[in-house]
Amino acid sequence: MNTKGLDYTLLTLVIIGAVNWGLIGFFRFDLVAFLFGEMSWLSRIVYALVGISGLYLLSAFGRIRSFEQA
C-alpha cells in the first residue's frame, strides 16, 4: 500500500503544529487561535488533526526501520 501522499499531508500538519508551539513558546503567540479564534470549533479541529497526525506519524519509525532492514 502506498501511503506517501498521506504521509506528506500529515507531516505538513505536524510541522504546522510544531511552528505553532514554537511561536507559543518564544512569543506567547498562538497562530491557530489568531487565525480561527480562541478555541472555536475550527481551531479545535485544527488542533485535533495535528494531534492525530502526530500519532499516525509515530508509525513512520517502524516503516523507516523495516525499510532500512530490507
mmCIF file of C-alpha atoms in Angstrom:
data_model
loop_
_atom_site.group_PDB
_atom_site.id
_atom_site.type_symbol
_atom_site.label_atom_id
_atom_site.label_comp_id
_atom_site.label_asym_id
_atom_site.label_seq_id
_atom_site.Cartn_x
_atom_site.Cartn_y
_atom_site.Cartn_z
ATOM 1 C CA MET A 1 0.000 0.000 0.000
ATOM 2 C CA ASN A 2 1.364 3.400 -0.983
ATOM 3 C CA THR A 3 0.859 5.955 1.803
ATOM 4 C CA LYS A 4 3.337 8.548 0.567
ATOM 5 C CA GLY A 5 0.673 11.214 -0.107
ATOM 6 C CA LEU A 6 -0.949 10.684 3.282
ATOM 7 C CA ASP A 7 2.458 10.788 4.989
ATOM 8 C CA TYR A 8 3.347 14.123 3.380
ATOM 9 C CA THR A 9 -0.043 15.647 4.187
ATOM 10 C CA LEU A 10 0.148 14.577 7.818
ATOM 11 C CA LEU A 11 3.785 15.656 8.071
ATOM 12 C CA THR A 12 2.722 19.108 6.871
ATOM 13 C CA LEU A 13 0.101 19.265 9.630
ATOM 14 C CA VAL A 14 2.664 18.211 12.237
ATOM 15 C CA ILE A 15 5.078 20.906 11.013
ATOM 16 C CA ILE A 16 2.289 23.492 11.317
ATOM 17 C CA GLY A 17 1.730 22.290 14.879
ATOM 18 C CA ALA A 18 5.438 22.482 15.662
ATOM 19 C CA VAL A 19 5.675 26.034 14.303
ATOM 20 C CA ASN A 20 2.623 26.995 16.349
ATOM 21 C CA TRP A 21 4.177 25.547 19.536
ATOM 22 C CA GLY A 22 7.411 27.383 18.763
ATOM 23 C CA LEU A 23 5.515 30.654 18.418
ATOM 24 C CA ILE A 24 3.725 29.987 21.693
ATOM 25 C CA GLY A 25 6.978 29.143 23.464
ATOM 26 C CA PHE A 26 9.039 32.053 22.182
ATOM 27 C CA PHE A 27 6.486 34.819 21.716
ATOM 28 C CA ARG A 28 3.292 33.700 23.519
ATOM 29 C CA PHE A 29 1.517 33.951 20.180
ATOM 30 C CA ASP A 30 -0.937 31.204 19.215
ATOM 31 C CA LEU A 31 -1.211 31.336 15.426
ATOM 32 C CA VAL A 32 -4.113 28.882 15.234
ATOM 33 C CA ALA A 33 -6.130 30.873 17.773
ATOM 34 C CA PHE A 34 -5.253 34.080 15.929
ATOM 35 C CA LEU A 35 -6.445 32.689 12.589
ATOM 36 C CA PHE A 36 -9.513 30.721 13.698
ATOM 37 C CA GLY A 37 -10.493 32.139 17.084
ATOM 38 C CA GLU A 38 -9.780 31.168 20.664
ATOM 39 C CA MET A 39 -10.939 27.533 20.953
ATOM 40 C CA SER A 40 -13.565 27.908 18.244
ATOM 41 C CA TRP A 41 -14.833 24.727 16.622
ATOM 42 C CA LEU A 42 -12.488 25.334 13.677
ATOM 43 C CA SER A 43 -9.390 25.804 15.844
ATOM 44 C CA ARG A 44 -10.303 22.673 17.816
ATOM 45 C CA ILE A 45 -10.494 20.735 14.546
ATOM 46 C CA VAL A 46 -7.028 22.023 13.588
ATOM 47 C CA TYR A 47 -5.606 21.032 16.989
ATOM 48 C CA ALA A 48 -7.246 17.597 16.744
ATOM 49 C CA LEU A 49 -5.928 16.992 13.220
ATOM 50 C CA VAL A 50 -2.407 17.967 14.274
ATOM 51 C CA GLY A 51 -2.603 15.604 17.242
ATOM 52 C CA ILE A 52 -3.940 12.697 15.185
ATOM 53 C CA SER A 53 -1.280 13.370 12.550
ATOM 54 C CA GLY A 54 1.444 13.173 15.178
ATOM 55 C CA LEU A 55 0.110 9.876 16.476
ATOM 56 C CA TYR A 56 -0.091 8.446 12.972
ATOM 57 C CA LEU A 57 3.450 9.526 12.151
ATOM 58 C CA LEU A 58 4.732 7.521 15.104
ATOM 59 C CA SER A 59 4.273 4.582 12.753
ATOM 60 C CA ALA A 60 6.853 6.182 10.460
ATOM 61 C CA PHE A 61 9.568 4.982 12.828
ATOM 62 C CA GLY A 62 8.516 1.402 12.237
ATOM 63 C CA ARG A 63 8.290 1.875 8.477
ATOM 64 C CA ILE A 64 11.731 3.513 8.329
ATOM 65 C CA ARG A 65 13.265 0.713 10.398
ATOM 66 C CA SER A 66 11.699 -2.015 8.239
ATOM 67 C CA PHE A 67 12.838 -0.175 5.082
ATOM 68 C CA GLU A 68 16.421 0.031 6.347
ATOM 69 C CA GLN A 69 16.478 -3.684 7.222
ATOM 70 C CA ALA A 70 15.164 -4.720 3.801
#
